[in-house]
Coordinates of C-alpha atoms and ligand atoms in Angstrom, one line a residue:
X1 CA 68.6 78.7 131.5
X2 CA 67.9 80.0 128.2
X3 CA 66.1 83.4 127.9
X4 CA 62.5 81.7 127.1
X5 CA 62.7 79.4 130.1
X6 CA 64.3 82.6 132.3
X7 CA 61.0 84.7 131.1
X8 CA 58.7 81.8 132.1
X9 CA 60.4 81.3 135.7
X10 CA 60.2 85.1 136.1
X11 CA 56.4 85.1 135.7
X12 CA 55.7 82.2 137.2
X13 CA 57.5 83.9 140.5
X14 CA 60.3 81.3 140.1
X15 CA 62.6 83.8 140.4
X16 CA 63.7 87.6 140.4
X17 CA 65.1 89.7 138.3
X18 CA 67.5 90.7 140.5
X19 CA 68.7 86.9 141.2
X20 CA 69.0 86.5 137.5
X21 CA 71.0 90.0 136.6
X22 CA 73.4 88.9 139.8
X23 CA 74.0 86.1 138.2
X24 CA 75.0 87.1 135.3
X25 CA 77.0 90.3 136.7
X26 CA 79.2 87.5 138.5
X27 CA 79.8 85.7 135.4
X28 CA 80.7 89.0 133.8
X29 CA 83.1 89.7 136.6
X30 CA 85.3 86.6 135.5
X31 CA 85.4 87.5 132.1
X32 CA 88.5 86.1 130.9
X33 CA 87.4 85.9 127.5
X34 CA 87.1 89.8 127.1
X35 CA 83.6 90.0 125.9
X36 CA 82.9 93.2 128.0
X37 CA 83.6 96.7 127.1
X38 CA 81.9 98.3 129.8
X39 CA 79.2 96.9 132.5
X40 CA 77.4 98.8 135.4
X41 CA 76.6 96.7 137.9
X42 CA 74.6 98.9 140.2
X43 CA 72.4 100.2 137.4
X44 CA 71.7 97.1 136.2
X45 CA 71.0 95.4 139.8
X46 CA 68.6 98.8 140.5
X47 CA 66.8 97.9 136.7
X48 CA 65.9 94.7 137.9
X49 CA 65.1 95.3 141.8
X50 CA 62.7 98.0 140.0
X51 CA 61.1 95.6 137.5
X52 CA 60.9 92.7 140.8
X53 CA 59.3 95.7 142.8
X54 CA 56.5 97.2 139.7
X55 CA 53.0 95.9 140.1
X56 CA 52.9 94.3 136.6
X57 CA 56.8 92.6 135.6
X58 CA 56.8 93.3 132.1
X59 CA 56.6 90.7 129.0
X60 CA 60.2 90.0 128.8
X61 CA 60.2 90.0 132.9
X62 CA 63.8 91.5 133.6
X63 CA 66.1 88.7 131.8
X64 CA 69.5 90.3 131.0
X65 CA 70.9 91.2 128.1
X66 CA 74.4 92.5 126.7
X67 CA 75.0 94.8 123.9
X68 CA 77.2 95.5 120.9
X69 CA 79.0 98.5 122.0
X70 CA 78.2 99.6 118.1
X71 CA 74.7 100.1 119.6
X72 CA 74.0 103.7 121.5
X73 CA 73.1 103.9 125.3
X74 CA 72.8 106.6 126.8
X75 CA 73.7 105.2 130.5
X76 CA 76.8 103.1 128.9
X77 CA 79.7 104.5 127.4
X78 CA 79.3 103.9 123.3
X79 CA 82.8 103.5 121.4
X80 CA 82.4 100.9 118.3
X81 CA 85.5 99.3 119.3
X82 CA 87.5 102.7 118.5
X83 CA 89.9 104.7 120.3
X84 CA 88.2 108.1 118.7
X85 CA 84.9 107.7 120.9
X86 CA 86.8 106.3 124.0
X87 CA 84.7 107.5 127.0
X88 CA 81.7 108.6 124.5
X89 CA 78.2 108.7 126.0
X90 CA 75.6 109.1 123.4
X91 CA 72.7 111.4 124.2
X92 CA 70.1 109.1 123.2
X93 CA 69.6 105.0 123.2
X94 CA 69.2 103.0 120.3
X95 CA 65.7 102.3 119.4
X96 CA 66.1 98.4 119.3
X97 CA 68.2 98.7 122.5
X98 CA 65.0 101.0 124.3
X99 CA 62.0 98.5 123.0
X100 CA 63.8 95.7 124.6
X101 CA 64.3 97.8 127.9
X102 CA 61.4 98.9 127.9
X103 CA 59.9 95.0 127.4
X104 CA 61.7 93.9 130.9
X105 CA 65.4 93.2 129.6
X106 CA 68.2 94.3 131.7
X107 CA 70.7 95.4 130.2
X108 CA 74.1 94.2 131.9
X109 CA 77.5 95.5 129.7
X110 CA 78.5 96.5 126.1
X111 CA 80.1 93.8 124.4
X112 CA 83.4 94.2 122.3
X113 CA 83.8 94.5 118.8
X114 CA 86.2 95.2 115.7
X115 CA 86.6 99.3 115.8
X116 CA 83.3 100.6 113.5
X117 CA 82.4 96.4 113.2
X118 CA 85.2 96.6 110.4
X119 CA 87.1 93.2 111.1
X120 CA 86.1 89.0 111.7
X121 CA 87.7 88.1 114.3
X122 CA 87.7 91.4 116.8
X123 CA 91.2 92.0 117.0
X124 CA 90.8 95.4 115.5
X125 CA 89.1 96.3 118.7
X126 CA 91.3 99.4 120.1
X127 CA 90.7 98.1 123.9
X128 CA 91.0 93.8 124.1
X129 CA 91.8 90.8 122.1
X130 CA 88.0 88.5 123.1
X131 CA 88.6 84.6 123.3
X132 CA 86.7 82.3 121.8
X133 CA 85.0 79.9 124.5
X134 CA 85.4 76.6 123.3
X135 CA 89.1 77.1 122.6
X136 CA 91.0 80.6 124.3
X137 CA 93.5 80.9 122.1
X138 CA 91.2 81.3 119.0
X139 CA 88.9 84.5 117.8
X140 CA 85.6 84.6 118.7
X141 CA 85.1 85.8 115.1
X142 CA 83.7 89.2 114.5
X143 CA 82.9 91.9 114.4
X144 CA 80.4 91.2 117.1
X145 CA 82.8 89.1 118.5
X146 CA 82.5 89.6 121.9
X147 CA 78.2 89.9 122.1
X148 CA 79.0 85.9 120.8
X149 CA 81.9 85.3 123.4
X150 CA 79.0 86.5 126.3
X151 CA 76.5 83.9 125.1
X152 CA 78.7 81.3 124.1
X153 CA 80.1 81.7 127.6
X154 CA 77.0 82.0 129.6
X155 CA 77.5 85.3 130.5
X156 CA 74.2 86.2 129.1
X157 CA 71.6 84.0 127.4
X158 CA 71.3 86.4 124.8
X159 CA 72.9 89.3 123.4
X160 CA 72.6 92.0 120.5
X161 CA 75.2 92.3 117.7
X162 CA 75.2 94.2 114.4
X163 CA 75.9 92.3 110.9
X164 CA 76.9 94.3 107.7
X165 CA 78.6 91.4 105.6
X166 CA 78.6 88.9 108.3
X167 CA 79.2 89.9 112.0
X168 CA 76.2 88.3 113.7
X169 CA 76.3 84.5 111.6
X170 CA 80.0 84.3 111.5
X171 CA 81.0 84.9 115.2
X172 CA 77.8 82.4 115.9
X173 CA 79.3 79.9 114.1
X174 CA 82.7 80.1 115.2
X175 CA 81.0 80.2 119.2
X176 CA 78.4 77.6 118.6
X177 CA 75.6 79.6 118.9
X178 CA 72.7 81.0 117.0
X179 CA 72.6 84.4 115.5
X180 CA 70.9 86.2 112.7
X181 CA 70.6 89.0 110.4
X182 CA 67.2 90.0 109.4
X183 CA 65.9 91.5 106.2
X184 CA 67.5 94.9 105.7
X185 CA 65.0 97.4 107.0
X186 CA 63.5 95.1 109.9
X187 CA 65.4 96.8 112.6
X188 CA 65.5 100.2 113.1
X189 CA 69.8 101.4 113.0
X190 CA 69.0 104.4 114.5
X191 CA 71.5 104.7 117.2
X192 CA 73.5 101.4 115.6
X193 CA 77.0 103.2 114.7
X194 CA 77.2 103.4 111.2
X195 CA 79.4 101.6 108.8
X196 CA 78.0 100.7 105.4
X197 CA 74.2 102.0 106.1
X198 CA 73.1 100.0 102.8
X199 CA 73.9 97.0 104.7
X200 CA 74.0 97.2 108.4
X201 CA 71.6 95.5 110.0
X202 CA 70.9 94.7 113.8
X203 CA 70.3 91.0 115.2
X204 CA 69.7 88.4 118.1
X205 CA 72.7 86.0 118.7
X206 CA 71.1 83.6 121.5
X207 CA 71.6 79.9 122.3
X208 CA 68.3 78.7 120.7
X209 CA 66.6 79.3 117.7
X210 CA 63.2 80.0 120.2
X211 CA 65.4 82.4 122.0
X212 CA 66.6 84.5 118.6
X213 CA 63.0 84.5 117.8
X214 CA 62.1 86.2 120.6
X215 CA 64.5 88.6 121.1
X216 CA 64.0 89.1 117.4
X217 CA 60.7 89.8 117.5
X218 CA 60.8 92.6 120.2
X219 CA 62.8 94.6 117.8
X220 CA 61.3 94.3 114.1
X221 CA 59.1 97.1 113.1
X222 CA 58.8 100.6 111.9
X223 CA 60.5 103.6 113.6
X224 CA 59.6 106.8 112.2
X225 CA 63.6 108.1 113.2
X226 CA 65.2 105.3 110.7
X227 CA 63.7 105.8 107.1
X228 CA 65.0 102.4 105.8
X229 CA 63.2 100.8 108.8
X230 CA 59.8 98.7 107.9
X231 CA 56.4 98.1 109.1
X232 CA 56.6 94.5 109.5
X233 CA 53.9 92.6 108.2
X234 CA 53.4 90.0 110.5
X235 CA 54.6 89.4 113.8
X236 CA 57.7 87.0 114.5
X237 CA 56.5 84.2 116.1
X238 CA 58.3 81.4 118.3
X239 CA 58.7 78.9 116.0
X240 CA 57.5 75.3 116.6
X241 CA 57.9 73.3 113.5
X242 CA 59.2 69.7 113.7
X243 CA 59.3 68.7 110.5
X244 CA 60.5 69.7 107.3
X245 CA 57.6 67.8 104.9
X246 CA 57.5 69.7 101.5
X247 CA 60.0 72.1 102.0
X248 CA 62.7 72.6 99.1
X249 CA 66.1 73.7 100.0
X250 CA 69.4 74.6 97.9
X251 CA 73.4 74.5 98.8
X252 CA 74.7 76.3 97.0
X253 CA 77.4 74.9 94.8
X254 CA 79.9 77.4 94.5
X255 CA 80.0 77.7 98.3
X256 CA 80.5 73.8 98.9
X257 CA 84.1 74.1 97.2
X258 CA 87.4 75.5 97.1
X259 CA 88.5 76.7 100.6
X260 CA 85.9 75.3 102.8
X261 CA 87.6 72.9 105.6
X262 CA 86.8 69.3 105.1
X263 CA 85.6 68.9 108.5
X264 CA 83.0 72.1 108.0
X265 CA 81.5 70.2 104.5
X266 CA 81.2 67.1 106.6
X267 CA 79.3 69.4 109.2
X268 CA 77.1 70.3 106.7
X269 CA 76.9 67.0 104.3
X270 CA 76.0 65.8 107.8
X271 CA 72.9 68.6 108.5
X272 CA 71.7 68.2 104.8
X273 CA 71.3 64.1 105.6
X274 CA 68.9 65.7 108.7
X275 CA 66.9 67.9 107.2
X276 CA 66.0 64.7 104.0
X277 CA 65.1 62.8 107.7
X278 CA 62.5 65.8 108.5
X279 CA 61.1 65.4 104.8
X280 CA 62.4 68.5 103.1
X281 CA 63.9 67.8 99.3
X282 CA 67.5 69.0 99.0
X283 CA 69.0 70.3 95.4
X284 CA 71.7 71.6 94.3
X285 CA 71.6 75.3 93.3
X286 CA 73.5 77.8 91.6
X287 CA 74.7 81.2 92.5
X288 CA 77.1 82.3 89.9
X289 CA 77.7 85.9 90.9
X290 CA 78.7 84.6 94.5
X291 CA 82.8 84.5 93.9
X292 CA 81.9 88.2 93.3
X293 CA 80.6 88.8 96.3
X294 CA 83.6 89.5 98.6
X295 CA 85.5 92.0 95.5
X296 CA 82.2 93.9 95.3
X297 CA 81.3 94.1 99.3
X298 CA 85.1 95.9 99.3
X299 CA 84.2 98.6 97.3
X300 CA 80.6 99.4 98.4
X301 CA 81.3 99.1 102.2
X302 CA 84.5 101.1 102.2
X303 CA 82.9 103.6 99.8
X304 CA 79.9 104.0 102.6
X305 CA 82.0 104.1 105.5
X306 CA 84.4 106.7 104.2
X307 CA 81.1 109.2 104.0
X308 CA 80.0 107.6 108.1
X309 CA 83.3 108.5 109.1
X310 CA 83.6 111.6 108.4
X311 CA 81.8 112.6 111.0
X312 CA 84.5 111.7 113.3
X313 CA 86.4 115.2 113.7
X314 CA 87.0 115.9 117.3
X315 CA 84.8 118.0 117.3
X316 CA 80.9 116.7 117.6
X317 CA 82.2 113.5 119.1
X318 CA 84.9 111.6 121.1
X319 CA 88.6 112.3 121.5
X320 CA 89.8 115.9 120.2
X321 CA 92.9 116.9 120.2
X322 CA 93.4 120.5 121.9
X323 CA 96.7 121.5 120.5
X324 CA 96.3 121.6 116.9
X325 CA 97.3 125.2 116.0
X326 CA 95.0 125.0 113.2
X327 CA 91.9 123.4 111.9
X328 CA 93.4 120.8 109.7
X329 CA 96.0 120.3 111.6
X330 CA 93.2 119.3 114.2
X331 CA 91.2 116.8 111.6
X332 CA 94.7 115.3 111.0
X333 CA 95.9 114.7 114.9
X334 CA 92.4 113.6 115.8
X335 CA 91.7 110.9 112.9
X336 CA 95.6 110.0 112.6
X337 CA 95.5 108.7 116.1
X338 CA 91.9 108.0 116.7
X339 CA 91.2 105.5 113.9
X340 CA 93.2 102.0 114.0
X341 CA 94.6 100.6 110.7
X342 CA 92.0 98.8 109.4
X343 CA 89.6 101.6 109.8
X344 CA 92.4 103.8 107.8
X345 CA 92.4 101.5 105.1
X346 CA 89.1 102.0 104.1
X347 CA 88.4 105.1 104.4
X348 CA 91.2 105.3 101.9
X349 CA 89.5 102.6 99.6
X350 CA 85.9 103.8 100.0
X351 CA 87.6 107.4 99.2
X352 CA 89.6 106.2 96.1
X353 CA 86.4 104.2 94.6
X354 CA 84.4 106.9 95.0
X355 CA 86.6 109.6 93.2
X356 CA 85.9 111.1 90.2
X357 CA 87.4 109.2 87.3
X358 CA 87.1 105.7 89.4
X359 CA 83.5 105.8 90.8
X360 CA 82.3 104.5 87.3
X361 CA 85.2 101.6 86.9
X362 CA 84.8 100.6 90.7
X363 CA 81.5 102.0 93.0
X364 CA 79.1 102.2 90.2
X365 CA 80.5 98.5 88.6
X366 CA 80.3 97.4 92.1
X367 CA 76.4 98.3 92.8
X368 CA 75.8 96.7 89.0
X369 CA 77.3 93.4 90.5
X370 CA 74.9 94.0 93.9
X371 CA 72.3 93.7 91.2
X372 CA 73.1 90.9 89.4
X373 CA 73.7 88.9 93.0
X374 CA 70.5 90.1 94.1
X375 CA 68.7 88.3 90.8
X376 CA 70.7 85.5 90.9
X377 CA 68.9 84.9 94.7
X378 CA 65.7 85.6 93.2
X379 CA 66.5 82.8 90.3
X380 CA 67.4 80.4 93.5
X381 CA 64.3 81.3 95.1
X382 CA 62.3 80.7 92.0
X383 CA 62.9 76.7 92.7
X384 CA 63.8 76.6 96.2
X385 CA 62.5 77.9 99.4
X386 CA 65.9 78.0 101.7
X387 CA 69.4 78.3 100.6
X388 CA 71.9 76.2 102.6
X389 CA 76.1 77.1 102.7
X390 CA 78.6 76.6 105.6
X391 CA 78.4 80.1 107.6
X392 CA 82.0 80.2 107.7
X393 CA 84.4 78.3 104.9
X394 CA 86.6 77.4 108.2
X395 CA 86.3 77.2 112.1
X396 CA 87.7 79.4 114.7
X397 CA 91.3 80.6 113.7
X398 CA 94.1 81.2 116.0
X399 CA 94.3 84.6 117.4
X400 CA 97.0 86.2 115.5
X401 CA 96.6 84.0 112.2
X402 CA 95.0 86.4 109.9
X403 CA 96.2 89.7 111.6
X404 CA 99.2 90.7 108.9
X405 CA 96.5 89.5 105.7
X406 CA 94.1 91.8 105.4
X407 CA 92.4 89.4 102.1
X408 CA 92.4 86.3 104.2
X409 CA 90.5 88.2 106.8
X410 CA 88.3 89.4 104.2
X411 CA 87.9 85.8 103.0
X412 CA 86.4 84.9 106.1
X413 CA 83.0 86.8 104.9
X414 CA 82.7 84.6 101.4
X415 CA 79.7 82.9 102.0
X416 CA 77.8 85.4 104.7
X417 CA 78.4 88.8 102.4
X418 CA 76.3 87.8 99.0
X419 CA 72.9 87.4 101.1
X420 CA 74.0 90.9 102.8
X421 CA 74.2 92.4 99.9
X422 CA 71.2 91.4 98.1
X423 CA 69.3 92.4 101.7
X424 CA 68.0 88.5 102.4
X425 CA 67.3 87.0 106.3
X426 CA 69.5 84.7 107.2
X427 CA 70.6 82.7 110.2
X428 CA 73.2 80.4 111.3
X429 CA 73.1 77.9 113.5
X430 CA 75.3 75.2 115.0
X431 CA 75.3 72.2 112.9
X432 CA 78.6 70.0 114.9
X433 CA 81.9 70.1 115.7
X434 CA 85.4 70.0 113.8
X435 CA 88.5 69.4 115.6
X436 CA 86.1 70.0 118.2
X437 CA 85.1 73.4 117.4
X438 CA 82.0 74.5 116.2
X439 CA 80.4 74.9 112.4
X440 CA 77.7 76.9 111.6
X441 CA 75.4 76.4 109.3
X442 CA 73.6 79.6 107.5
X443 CA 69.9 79.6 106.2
X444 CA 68.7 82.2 103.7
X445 CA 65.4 83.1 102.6
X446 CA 63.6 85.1 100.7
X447 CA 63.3 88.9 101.8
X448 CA 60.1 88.7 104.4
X449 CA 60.4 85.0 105.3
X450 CA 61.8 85.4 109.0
X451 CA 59.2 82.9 110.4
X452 CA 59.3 80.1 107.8
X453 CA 63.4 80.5 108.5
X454 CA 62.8 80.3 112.1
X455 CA 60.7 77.7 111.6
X456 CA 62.9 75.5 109.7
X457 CA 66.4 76.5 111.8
X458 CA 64.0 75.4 114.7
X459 CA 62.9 71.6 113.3
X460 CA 66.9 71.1 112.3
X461 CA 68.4 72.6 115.6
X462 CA 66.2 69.9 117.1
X463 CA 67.2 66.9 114.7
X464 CA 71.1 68.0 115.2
X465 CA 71.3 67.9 119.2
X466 CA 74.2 70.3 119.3
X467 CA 75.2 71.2 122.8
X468 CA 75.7 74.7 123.3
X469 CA 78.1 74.1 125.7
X470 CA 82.3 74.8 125.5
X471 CA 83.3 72.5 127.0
X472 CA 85.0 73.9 130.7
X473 CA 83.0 76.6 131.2
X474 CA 80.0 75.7 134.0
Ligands
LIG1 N1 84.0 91.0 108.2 C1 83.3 92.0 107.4 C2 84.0 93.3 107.4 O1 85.1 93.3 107.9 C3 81.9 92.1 107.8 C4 81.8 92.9 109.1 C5 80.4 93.2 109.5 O2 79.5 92.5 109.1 N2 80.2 94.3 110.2 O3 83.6 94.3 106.9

């Protein structure tokens, strides 16, 4: 069942919480695609008998969900992915993690994830490679790569991830599933790990668009302990549109070129034809400062993480080494062996851009290019009311491929990072399959325009037909 049909079987006294949750826990206990970090199975089978057993069951009714182990809870160890909080329990749960519990979801495991969501394909993960469930000897994509695994695989019908320059609507795509980032400052981050806080956002991955709307819209909204978070103006609603008369929507040319598969453009020639069926008018459009989006991302996302991390010392969290015989021998032990390789690399570039004498050529030239992306959207939007690009140039890659090339990796992010950092929704969803694995599709809109984007991914998921469903897995 998807999460909307689970929630309307729960109330109607269909079923129980607790059937649901078991369930699910058995599918997590065969998880040979890695997606799990860390479950409790009692706690989350005594969550639901509780709901099943309250007078009222709550509006979500006790469907379960898993977690982004980037994403604080208290009850659940918390590690990003990274050796250096191995064992951690936070003091507190995320705010987007408590609304949702305390709507009726059940929250079943913490999902893997490239250590501090620095990675695509979550092989940086300190603890497990995660499979991709249409074909196990591929990625999943990342950094959230193992909240998509769980979904993709039926393990959960939904699941929480974090996207910074493209973890939510790349590992959708490569898993066949939705996922979305909101507008920056929907979602409260507090107790989201932090990476590149100018960026980071929390989302829904789920198997429908209805389903990413809902879990969506349990999470927007102001929360007075994240400053960047908003009030949202209007509630997100389920979407229902079937048609697309009068809408205008843009591909964007420079992301239809050069490095995108064959068989992903004809995925997405293919979805264009669908949405002309459902009456919207497709142009093309530019967006000229795109090819500048990955080289800026890699200085103002390094430069932000290298101030986050810092507060890794051993000594307010995690791992500590206890026989340094001094205090910088301690820093050096603790960090040296508690951040991977990737994490090590930029701290070193976020540290480099931002020294003095280079934070003018590099971080401060890099925000001036955020700026000119962020117009060039606002140009777009001007004629258009969608933007339209593959979500990923390519589909799932083998596990292994990209490992020993940090730029191809990086690549990976082309066409999700510009709408990251110019702070836009966007979504992907599946659109078909090459060499039968799945291509996403990514809508953008304007900052704001959740439901219209909703509304649209919702008319086209329709029109497309794609089955959600790898093929072996029951
Ligand atoms: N793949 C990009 C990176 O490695 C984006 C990751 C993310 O969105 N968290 O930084």
């Amino acid at each position: 069942m998807t999460a909307e049909e689970s929630v309307r079987a729960l109330h109607a006294g269909e079923t129980a919480a607790a059937d649901l949750v078991d369930a699910a826990l058995e599918r997590v206990g065969d998880d040979r695609w890695g997606a799990f970090l860390a479950v409790d199975a009692e706690a989350a089978r005594e969550r639901a008998r509780a709901i099943d057993a309250a007078p009222e069951r709550p509006p979500l009714g006790g469907v379960p969900i898993a977690i982004k182990d980037a994403l604080s809870t208290r009850d659940l160890t918390t590690t990003a992915g990274s050796r250096i909080l191995e064992g951690f329990r936070p003091l507190y749960t995320a705010t987007c993690v408590e609304r949702l519990e305390r709507a009726g979801a059940v929250v079943i495991g913490k999902t893997n994830m490239d250590e501090f969501a620095m990675g695509s394909s979550t092989e940086n993960s300190a603890y497990q490679l995660t499979r991709n469930p249409w074909d196990e000897a591929r990625v999943p994509g990342g950094s959230s790569g193992g909240s998509a695994a769980a979904v993709a695989a039926h393990q959960a019908p939904w699941a929480l991830g974090s996207d910074t320059g493209g973890s939510i609507r790349q590992p959708a795509a490569l898993c066949g599933i939705v996922g979305m980032q909101p507008t920056y400052g929907a979602v409260s981050r507090y107790g989201l790990i932090a990476f590149a806080s100018s960026l980071d956002q929390v989302g829904p991955f789920a198997r429908t668009v209805r389903d990413a709307a809902l879990l969506l819209s349990q999470i927007v909204g102001r929360d007075e302990m994240d400053s960047t978070s908003l009030e949202w103006p209007e509630p997100i609603r389920l979407p229902e549109a079937t048609e697309l008369r009068g809408l205008r929507v843009g591909v964007v040319d420079e992301l239809m070129g050069e490095g995108v598969e064959p068989g992903v453009r004809a995925a997405v020639d293919a979805a264009l034809g669908r949405i002309e069926e459902l009456g919207g008018a497709v142009e093309r459009v530019s967006l000229a400062t795109s090819e500048y989006g990955v080289a800026t991302y890699y200085l103002i996302a390094p430069a932000e993480c290298s101030s986050n991390l810092a507060r890794f010392d051993g000594i307010r969290y995690g791992k500590r080494f206890e026989d340094a015989t001094d205090i910088l021998e301690h820093y050096e032990l603790t960090r040296g062996s508690g951040f991977g390789a990737e994490a090590k690399r930029r701290i070193m570039l976020g540290t480099f851009a931002l020294a003095s004498g280079y934070y003018d050529a590099y971080y401060l030239r890099a925000l001036k290019v955020r700026t000119l992306i962020r117009r060039d959207f606002a140009a777009a939007f001007e004629r258009v009311d969608v933007i339209v690009s593959p979500t990923s140039p390519t589909v799932a890659f083998r596990l292994g491929e990209r490992v020993q090339d940090p730029l191809a990796m990086y690549l990976s992010d082309v066409c999700t990072i510009p709408s990251s950092l110019a702070g836009l929704p966007a979504l992907s969803i599946p659109c078909g399959l090459s060499q039968g694995l799945p291509v996403g599709l990514q809508l953008v809109g304007p900052a704001f325009s959740e439901n219209r984007l909703l509304d649209v991914a919702h008319a086209l998921e329709a029109a497309i037909g794609f089955d959600a469903h790898p093929p072996g897995i029951p």
